[in-house]
Amino acid sequence: MLAVQETPRSQRAGRREWLGLAVLMLPVLLISVDNTVLSFAIPSLSRALAPSGTELLWIVDIYALVLAGLLVPMGALGDRLGRRKLLLIGSAGFGLVSAAAAFVPSAEALIGARALLGLFGAMLMPATLSLIRNIFTVPSQRRIAIAVWAAGFSGGAALGPIVGGLLLEHFWWGSVFLLSVPVLIPLLVFGPLLVPESRDPNPGPVDVWSLLLVMAAMFPVVYGIKEIAASGVGVPSLAPIAVGLVFGILFVRRQLRRTHPMLDVRLFRNPTFSGSISANLLSVFSLVGFIFFLSQHLQLVLEKSPQEAGLIMLPGLVITIIAGLAVVRVVRRVRPGYVVAGGLLLNAVGYTIVLATGAEDSIAGLMIAFMVLGLGVGAAETISNDLILSSVPPTKAGAASAISETAYEVGSVLGTAVLGSILTAGYRNGVSLPDGLSSADAAAASETLGGAVEAAQRLPEGPAIQLLESARAAFDSGVGVTSLIGIILMLASAVGALLVLRRATVEH
């Protein structure tokens, strides 16, 4: 990488530093697992809390949305207060709110708890990559550490459904939130011992207006996407998107005027940087969107238990992690732009397999599709992240790290908001409700597949079978449309990465 050269002052990391990396991986795994673990709890959560389709999407999305909006300002706060200190504060808050979220009585309360988790999660993430750069001063070691960091993100996203499946096999839906407590305890105990404090000696001021503009830009856009799924294209859905874009433009203009911008948008003028950020975002987009419908299909259509569904996804998890680590050697012989484009192309292949085998309800086809997707995500994320850091000067490394982490979370938000909304809209348009349903059951069954499964339990055998067949067919038709959109988007992204990153290089 270009950011730091090996100099006599650079010291090779020893056992203490690598143990520190292991501690830093705990919040990375936790945040990425938390992005996807709830998708697996959707069926049991739907039965317990009876959320509407829109509420269900907000339960999944609000966490990553708040997290993405606060990553950059929390990074600035960490520069001022100390990155390790903010990491430990965020860990304590995240653990306490997670424990409370496990016992909430309503969908609205769960949305609020998830928003608070996003707040404390934003304190965890900006510190990790910055601290890694501070601990590993030798470029060759730092690249390995960054590869582990990236593999933790992609692997954790895939690990979420597996861990969720094991928990939900034996416990209630709230158990997926209690997972964070035993993970964060080692961080709180060993973090002060193994992770050195790091802060900016001359931090810029905390910009409250930029923070408000970020949130004002992101919330209306995601809300508008959800409204498109709920009621189609129209003024109620397009107006919020337009408002969000206006605030986004105001945010960019404010950053360009400030001496110490919260987010240095000038970095996007570098094609390698902007192309790598796009690849990073779209890789997470494809993974999270895929997991959103795969977890429901396995449990509600193929009637697999949570544990069985999690084990079906295990090979994909393993390949995601292996690919993230192995690709570090691949770029010694292959241009990184080709590797990133190839990873995005594999994502398209994964969606193609789903489109081709979805009507057959083939478990083998779904396993292979997820394995192919895991291979593509692991490769594309690791190398694009390395390109992000190597394409900027040393003084901009912190800003580049914050933008990279934000891209992960925006990709997670959009993966569920866009593909999940399309899937929900397809289900609503295709499901046919039998006579005999109560008004509450009819509303629930028309909103989500989980609601239909729950409503069918209160019907006579004939109408129950009719409802389940219609609901599952409607869901799978939505999966087909979603997969087609995923294919088109990933193919376009692969071509774009090939054009933009074809000349990019990394230091060997």
mmCIF file of C-alpha atoms in Angstrom, residues 7 26 33 39 61 83 97 105 110 145 164 183 270 276 389 402 422 432 437 440 497 502:
data_model
loop_
_atom_site.group_PDB
_atom_site.id
_atom_site.type_symbol
_atom_site.label_atom_id
_atom_site.label_comp_id
_atom_site.label_asym_id
_atom_site.label_seq_id
_atom_site.Cartn_x
_atom_site.Cartn_y
_atom_site.Cartn_z
ATOM 1 C CA THR A 7 11.098 2.933 7.803
ATOM 2 C CA LEU A 26 -14.887 -8.783 18.469
ATOM 3 C CA VAL A 33 -23.409 -10.378 12.672
ATOM 4 C CA SER A 39 -33.173 -11.707 9.304
ATOM 5 C CA ASP A 61 -33.069 -1.404 8.608
ATOM 6 C CA ARG A 83 -10.542 5.890 19.981
ATOM 7 C CA VAL A 97 -29.359 -2.077 25.068
ATOM 8 C CA PRO A 105 -43.145 -6.173 24.085
ATOM 9 C CA LEU A 110 -37.970 -3.079 19.022
ATOM 10 C CA ALA A 145 -4.489 -7.350 9.562
ATOM 11 C CA GLY A 164 -29.266 -17.156 14.752
ATOM 12 C CA VAL A 183 -18.960 -11.210 22.998
ATOM 13 C CA ASN A 270 -9.863 9.909 -7.133
ATOM 14 C CA SER A 276 -13.396 0.842 -4.680
ATOM 15 C CA LEU A 389 -6.536 2.956 1.894
ATOM 16 C CA ALA A 402 -14.472 6.272 7.942
ATOM 17 C CA ILE A 422 -39.006 -5.307 -3.995
ATOM 18 C CA SER A 432 -54.372 -14.521 -2.615
ATOM 19 C CA LEU A 437 -59.726 -14.852 7.771
ATOM 20 C CA ALA A 440 -56.206 -8.876 11.687
ATOM 21 C CA ALA A 497 -15.117 -1.834 -11.603
ATOM 22 C CA ARG A 502 -8.138 -1.638 -14.362
#
